[in-house]
Every structure is written in structure tokens, then in C-alpha cells.
mmCIF file of C-alpha atoms and ligand atoms in Angstrom:
data_model
loop_
_atom_site.group_PDB
_atom_site.id
_atom_site.type_symbol
_atom_site.label_atom_id
_atom_site.label_comp_id
_atom_site.label_asym_id
_atom_site.label_seq_id
_atom_site.Cartn_x
_atom_site.Cartn_y
_atom_site.Cartn_z
ATOM 1 C CA UNK A 1 96.927 158.324 78.279
ATOM 2 C CA UNK A 2 98.910 156.174 75.886
ATOM 3 C CA UNK A 3 101.870 158.226 74.825
ATOM 4 C CA UNK A 4 102.959 158.185 71.201
ATOM 5 C CA UNK A 5 106.360 156.631 70.725
ATOM 6 C CA UNK A 6 108.677 159.034 68.932
ATOM 7 C CA UNK A 7 112.024 158.655 67.183
ATOM 8 C CA UNK A 8 114.103 161.764 66.546
ATOM 9 C CA UNK A 9 116.389 161.597 63.506
ATOM 10 C CA UNK A 10 119.497 163.759 63.612
ATOM 11 C CA UNK A 11 122.761 164.337 61.801
ATOM 12 C CA UNK A 12 124.370 167.015 63.964
ATOM 13 C CA UNK A 13 124.265 168.971 67.206
ATOM 14 C CA UNK A 14 120.701 168.050 68.120
ATOM 15 C CA UNK A 15 119.436 171.191 69.830
ATOM 16 C CA UNK A 16 115.903 170.617 68.530
ATOM 17 C CA UNK A 17 116.186 167.007 69.622
ATOM 18 C CA UNK A 18 117.015 168.236 73.135
ATOM 19 C CA UNK A 19 114.030 170.588 73.099
ATOM 20 C CA UNK A 20 111.803 167.602 72.286
ATOM 21 C CA UNK A 21 113.437 165.439 74.958
ATOM 22 C CA UNK A 22 112.978 168.188 77.566
ATOM 23 C CA UNK A 23 109.349 168.788 76.639
ATOM 24 C CA UNK A 24 108.562 165.081 76.716
ATOM 25 C CA UNK A 25 109.641 164.896 80.354
ATOM 26 C CA UNK A 26 106.379 166.568 81.362
ATOM 27 C CA UNK A 27 103.898 164.059 82.762
ATOM 28 C CA UNK A 28 101.043 165.329 80.644
ATOM 29 C CA UNK A 29 103.050 165.410 77.387
ATOM 30 C CA UNK A 30 101.355 163.027 74.941
ATOM 31 C CA UNK A 31 104.590 161.669 73.428
ATOM 32 C CA UNK A 32 107.760 160.003 74.672
ATOM 33 C CA UNK A 33 111.099 160.001 72.906
ATOM 34 C CA UNK A 34 112.043 156.336 72.662
ATOM 35 C CA UNK A 35 114.887 156.584 70.176
ATOM 36 C CA UNK A 36 117.416 159.006 68.740
ATOM 37 C CA UNK A 37 118.820 157.846 65.454
ATOM 38 C CA UNK A 38 121.708 159.421 63.584
ATOM 39 C CA UNK A 39 122.994 158.735 60.101
ATOM 40 C CA UNK A 40 126.352 160.166 61.176
ATOM 41 C CA UNK A 41 128.479 158.382 63.787
ATOM 42 C CA UNK A 42 130.034 161.648 64.968
ATOM 43 C CA UNK A 43 126.819 163.607 65.517
ATOM 44 C CA UNK A 44 127.170 165.661 68.693
ATOM 45 C CA UNK A 45 123.520 165.099 69.512
ATOM 46 C CA UNK A 46 124.165 161.395 70.126
ATOM 47 C CA UNK A 47 126.117 162.120 73.304
ATOM 48 C CA UNK A 48 123.468 164.536 74.515
ATOM 49 C CA UNK A 49 120.706 162.001 73.942
ATOM 50 C CA UNK A 50 122.694 159.275 75.682
ATOM 51 C CA UNK A 51 123.237 161.547 78.687
ATOM 52 C CA UNK A 52 119.511 162.169 78.783
ATOM 53 C CA UNK A 53 118.964 158.421 79.019
ATOM 54 C CA UNK A 54 117.505 157.965 75.549
ATOM 55 C CA UNK A 55 118.360 154.943 73.397
ATOM 56 C CA UNK A 56 120.612 155.926 70.505
ATOM 57 C CA UNK A 57 121.324 154.167 67.255
ATOM 58 C CA UNK A 58 123.654 155.036 64.392
ATOM 59 C CA UNK A 59 122.883 153.899 60.888
ATOM 60 C CA UNK A 60 125.854 155.145 58.954
ATOM 61 C CA UNK A 61 124.675 155.958 55.453
ATOM 62 C CA UNK A 62 128.112 155.603 53.850
ATOM 63 C CA UNK A 63 128.384 151.800 53.545
ATOM 64 C CA UNK A 64 125.088 151.849 51.663
ATOM 65 C CA UNK A 65 126.595 154.045 48.942
ATOM 66 C CA UNK A 66 124.015 154.875 46.305
ATOM 67 C CA UNK A 67 121.577 152.283 47.634
ATOM 68 C CA UNK A 68 119.217 154.648 49.427
ATOM 69 C CA UNK A 69 116.525 152.004 49.575
ATOM 70 C CA UNK A 70 118.767 149.659 51.586
ATOM 71 C CA UNK A 71 119.654 152.494 53.963
ATOM 72 C CA UNK A 72 115.991 153.310 54.441
ATOM 73 C CA UNK A 73 115.095 149.643 54.905
ATOM 74 C CA UNK A 74 117.571 149.554 57.801
ATOM 75 C CA UNK A 75 116.043 152.758 59.142
ATOM 76 C CA UNK A 76 112.549 151.351 58.800
ATOM 77 C CA UNK A 77 113.540 148.114 60.553
ATOM 78 C CA UNK A 78 114.986 150.066 63.475
ATOM 79 C CA UNK A 79 111.897 152.252 63.829
ATOM 80 C CA UNK A 80 109.594 149.235 63.766
ATOM 81 C CA UNK A 81 111.779 147.370 66.251
ATOM 82 C CA UNK A 82 111.275 150.287 68.662
ATOM 83 C CA UNK A 83 107.532 150.360 67.881
ATOM 84 C CA UNK A 84 107.745 153.987 66.814
ATOM 85 C CA UNK A 85 104.532 155.879 66.041
ATOM 86 C CA UNK A 86 105.967 159.226 64.956
ATOM 87 C CA UNK A 87 109.269 160.320 63.427
ATOM 88 C CA UNK A 88 110.686 163.800 64.034
ATOM 89 C CA UNK A 89 113.392 164.978 61.654
ATOM 90 C CA UNK A 90 115.635 167.419 63.491
ATOM 91 C CA UNK A 91 118.543 168.482 61.355
ATOM 92 C CA UNK A 92 118.558 165.124 59.570
ATOM 93 C CA UNK A 93 120.643 165.797 56.467
ATOM 94 C CA UNK A 94 119.412 162.986 54.291
ATOM 95 C CA UNK A 95 116.609 163.276 51.796
ATOM 96 C CA UNK A 96 114.089 160.487 52.200
ATOM 97 C CA UNK A 97 112.762 158.584 49.205
ATOM 98 C CA UNK A 98 109.102 158.295 48.311
ATOM 99 C CA UNK A 99 109.220 154.636 49.394
ATOM 100 C CA UNK A 100 110.029 155.587 52.976
ATOM 101 C CA UNK A 101 107.723 158.593 53.046
ATOM 102 C CA UNK A 102 104.806 156.486 51.794
ATOM 103 C CA UNK A 103 105.453 153.872 54.487
ATOM 104 C CA UNK A 104 105.316 156.555 57.178
ATOM 105 C CA UNK A 105 102.778 158.862 55.592
ATOM 106 C CA UNK A 106 101.386 161.386 58.021
ATOM 107 C CA UNK A 107 103.776 160.206 60.732
ATOM 108 C CA UNK A 108 106.920 162.197 59.829
ATOM 109 C CA UNK A 109 107.440 165.758 61.036
ATOM 110 C CA UNK A 110 110.209 168.146 60.041
ATOM 111 C CA UNK A 111 111.418 171.502 61.304
ATOM 112 C CA UNK A 112 112.524 173.973 58.696
ATOM 113 C CA UNK A 113 114.282 177.249 59.552
ATOM 114 C CA UNK A 114 112.140 179.568 57.421
ATOM 115 C CA UNK A 115 108.568 180.689 56.973
ATOM 116 C CA UNK A 116 107.468 178.098 54.437
ATOM 117 C CA UNK A 117 106.625 178.226 51.611
ATOM 118 C CA UNK A 118 109.384 180.839 51.518
ATOM 119 C CA UNK A 119 112.980 179.666 51.363
ATOM 120 C CA UNK A 120 112.698 175.936 50.923
ATOM 121 C CA UNK A 121 116.002 174.071 50.912
ATOM 122 C CA UNK A 122 119.331 175.126 52.375
ATOM 123 C CA UNK A 123 120.963 178.377 53.571
ATOM 124 C CA UNK A 124 117.632 179.900 54.535
ATOM 125 C CA UNK A 125 119.038 182.653 56.758
ATOM 126 C CA UNK A 126 121.482 183.892 54.154
ATOM 127 C CA UNK A 127 118.776 183.860 51.516
ATOM 128 C CA UNK A 128 116.320 185.730 53.756
ATOM 129 C CA UNK A 129 118.944 188.426 54.354
ATOM 130 C CA UNK A 130 119.819 188.620 50.663
ATOM 131 C CA UNK A 131 116.146 188.969 49.768
ATOM 132 C CA UNK A 132 115.731 191.832 52.240
ATOM 133 C CA UNK A 133 113.016 189.942 54.148
ATOM 134 C CA UNK A 134 111.534 191.880 57.058
ATOM 135 C CA UNK A 135 110.223 188.731 58.704
ATOM 136 C CA UNK A 136 111.768 185.306 58.954
ATOM 137 C CA UNK A 137 111.014 182.319 61.139
ATOM 138 C CA UNK A 138 110.531 178.602 61.439
ATOM 139 C CA UNK A 139 107.970 176.024 60.366
ATOM 140 C CA UNK A 140 107.062 172.521 61.502
ATOM 141 C CA UNK A 141 105.345 170.496 58.803
ATOM 142 C CA UNK A 142 104.395 166.965 57.847
ATOM 143 C CA UNK A 143 106.861 165.435 55.420
ATOM 144 C CA UNK A 144 105.689 164.627 51.911
ATOM 145 C CA UNK A 145 107.628 163.601 48.825
ATOM 146 C CA UNK A 146 108.289 167.140 47.714
ATOM 147 C CA UNK A 147 110.971 168.683 49.935
ATOM 148 C CA UNK A 148 109.781 171.231 52.526
ATOM 149 C CA UNK A 149 106.298 171.219 51.007
ATOM 150 C CA UNK A 150 104.034 169.226 53.337
ATOM 151 C CA UNK A 151 101.083 170.534 55.354
ATOM 152 C CA UNK A 152 102.118 173.061 57.987
ATOM 153 C CA UNK A 153 101.534 172.219 61.643
ATOM 154 C CA UNK A 154 103.101 175.245 63.359
ATOM 155 C CA UNK A 155 104.884 178.369 62.265
ATOM 156 C CA UNK A 156 106.209 181.437 64.004
ATOM 157 C CA UNK A 157 107.985 184.526 62.757
ATOM 158 C CA UNK A 158 110.755 186.748 64.073
ATOM 159 C CA UNK A 159 111.738 190.207 62.851
ATOM 160 C CA UNK A 160 114.837 190.576 60.707
ATOM 161 C CA UNK A 161 116.903 193.437 62.124
ATOM 162 C CA UNK A 162 119.030 195.773 59.982
ATOM 163 C CA UNK A 163 122.091 194.742 62.001
ATOM 164 C CA UNK A 164 121.493 191.008 61.514
ATOM 165 C CA UNK A 165 124.152 188.649 60.251
ATOM 166 C CA UNK A 166 123.463 185.082 59.224
ATOM 167 C CA UNK A 167 124.541 183.992 62.711
ATOM 168 C CA UNK A 168 122.405 186.420 64.733
ATOM 169 C CA UNK A 169 119.363 185.678 62.609
ATOM 170 C CA UNK A 170 119.937 181.927 62.897
ATOM 171 C CA UNK A 171 120.167 182.227 66.672
ATOM 172 C CA UNK A 172 116.883 184.157 66.870
ATOM 173 C CA UNK A 173 115.139 181.614 64.659
ATOM 174 C CA UNK A 174 116.567 178.714 66.657
ATOM 175 C CA UNK A 175 114.856 180.009 69.813
ATOM 176 C CA UNK A 176 111.558 179.835 67.955
ATOM 177 C CA UNK A 177 112.348 176.345 66.671
ATOM 178 C CA UNK A 178 112.878 175.077 70.196
ATOM 179 C CA UNK A 179 109.449 176.346 71.165
ATOM 180 C CA UNK A 180 107.331 175.374 68.165
ATOM 181 C CA UNK A 181 108.699 171.868 67.579
ATOM 182 C CA UNK A 182 107.604 170.521 70.978
ATOM 183 C CA UNK A 183 104.281 172.306 70.563
ATOM 184 C CA UNK A 184 103.730 170.857 67.087
ATOM 185 C CA UNK A 185 104.624 167.352 68.263
ATOM 186 C CA UNK A 186 102.171 167.775 71.119
ATOM 187 C CA UNK A 187 99.419 168.713 68.669
ATOM 188 C CA UNK A 188 100.110 165.723 66.436
ATOM 189 C CA UNK A 189 100.466 163.285 69.330
ATOM 190 C CA UNK A 190 97.212 164.321 70.992
ATOM 191 C CA UNK A 191 95.356 164.341 67.677
ATOM 192 C CA UNK A 192 94.715 168.077 67.353
ATOM 193 C CA UNK A 193 96.824 168.225 64.190
ATOM 194 C CA UNK A 194 96.188 165.490 61.665
ATOM 195 C CA UNK A 195 97.623 164.784 58.281
ATOM 196 C CA UNK A 196 95.065 165.182 55.565
ATOM 197 C CA UNK A 197 96.005 164.008 52.078
ATOM 198 C CA UNK A 198 93.889 166.789 50.576
ATOM 199 C CA UNK A 199 96.240 169.258 52.246
ATOM 200 C CA UNK A 200 99.209 167.345 50.893
ATOM 201 C CA UNK A 201 100.546 169.447 48.011
ATOM 202 C CA UNK A 202 102.269 166.330 46.654
ATOM 203 C CA UNK A 203 99.083 164.310 46.996
ATOM 204 C CA UNK A 204 98.042 165.204 43.493
ATOM 205 C CA UNK A 205 100.815 163.129 41.997
HETATM 206 C C1 GRF B 301 117.820 173.538 62.572
HETATM 207 O O1 GRF B 301 118.005 174.874 62.231
HETATM 208 C C2 GRF B 301 116.675 172.941 61.816
HETATM 209 O O2 GRF B 301 115.673 173.852 61.555
HETATM 210 C C3 GRF B 301 117.324 172.502 60.530
HETATM 211 O O3 GRF B 301 118.596 172.045 60.912
HETATM 212 C C4 GRF B 301 118.987 172.672 62.123
HETATM 213 C C5 GRF B 301 119.308 171.592 63.098
HETATM 214 O O4 GRF B 301 119.809 172.097 64.297
HETATM 215 N N1 GRF B 301 116.501 171.534 59.863
HETATM 216 P P1 GRF B 301 119.877 171.178 65.580
HETATM 217 O O5 GRF B 301 120.691 169.939 65.183
HETATM 218 O O6 GRF B 301 118.488 170.831 65.977
HETATM 219 O O7 GRF B 301 120.584 171.988 66.611
#
């Protein structure tokens, strides 16, 4: 079995990144994590990845200023240097341009802490509570130009309890995230889940 080479892109603590690293230790897992890349030098996940023996790279977005294309060119160069097949966004707080997404079409996965298409964007737990949602959850999807709108690979729900705060709900959802992200990556890496442009809601552009 030729394992898919995966880069995980982070900006923060990297708990989903760790879930992917742990899962990829299994002999029969069809993907290996070859690179963890952060756009923030201080991301806590960098230390965790380093401890796990994974190559880490920082591409600080700040010197690039408004030049997102130059930032993404550097990102692209790094991914190609490491011969990456698949890119997993895991708390990567940088919107990607259509240039980058087109270059990696069907090869970028993202985890979103909500049951898409509900609650796209930020502050999903607060918004789910405010909306009185009875169910909440997490979704892994392919990345397309439109934020949080690509074809869904895996999704799982959790109940919202009357006593929930933003923190307790986030913690319950995070447990789900750590389970479905490795499972979704497995499905993409072994070819059970494929990106189909006809399922790409942005494909009609
Ligand atoms: C997760 O909740 C993920 O769904 C969202 O950002 C958070 C990242 O957490 N995209 P972590 O860095 O993986 O711990």
C-alpha cells in the first residue's frame, strides 16, 4: 500500500492534528502525516507535532501583508517540496484564495465544528445555543472556494443539553471531531470518498 502523504495546516493548539497523527500510526492507515505547517510561529500544536516526530514548518503570514498570493505561493512550494498528496486544515485560521484552492482541488479537507450547512463561519457553538438547536456536531468536507461549502465527507451529531454552555458544547463536539477527521481522511486516502465537481456547490461558478 502506498500511503498518501498528508500535510496538516494549523494555527493553534492542534488537537485535531494530534488525532490525525495518532490515527496515522496504525500500520494499515492509508495516509502518513509528513508535515505540520503553521501560519503562526507561536502555535501550540507545533511543539506537539515536533514531539511526535513530525516535520514542522512555520510560514508566518505577517511579512506577506496583503499579498495573500505570495503567502500561498510559499505554502504551495513547501507542500510540493514535501511531495504532499492531501492537505488537512485543522484550525487553520487563514482563508485560502481561489488560486490555491484550484491548484489543490479535491485534495484539501477541512473540519468544521457544526453540522453543515448549518452555522458556517465562526462562533458555531454560541450560534447553535442562541438558535436553540437540539442537535449540533461536526463536519469534514472538501474545501471549495465558497467557505464551509464543499462536499461533505463525514458528519456526526451530538445532542445539545439544556445545561450546555459554549464551553461544554464545544468540548462534546471536539470529541466527535477527533473521531470523524481521521475516519474521513482514511476514506479519502483509500479512495472511498472522492471529490466530484458535480457535488461541488461552487463548481457552477
Ligand atoms: C476545531 O474546533 C475545528 O473544528 C475548528 O478549529 C478548531 C481547532 O481546534 N476548525 P484544534 O486546533 O484542532 O484543537
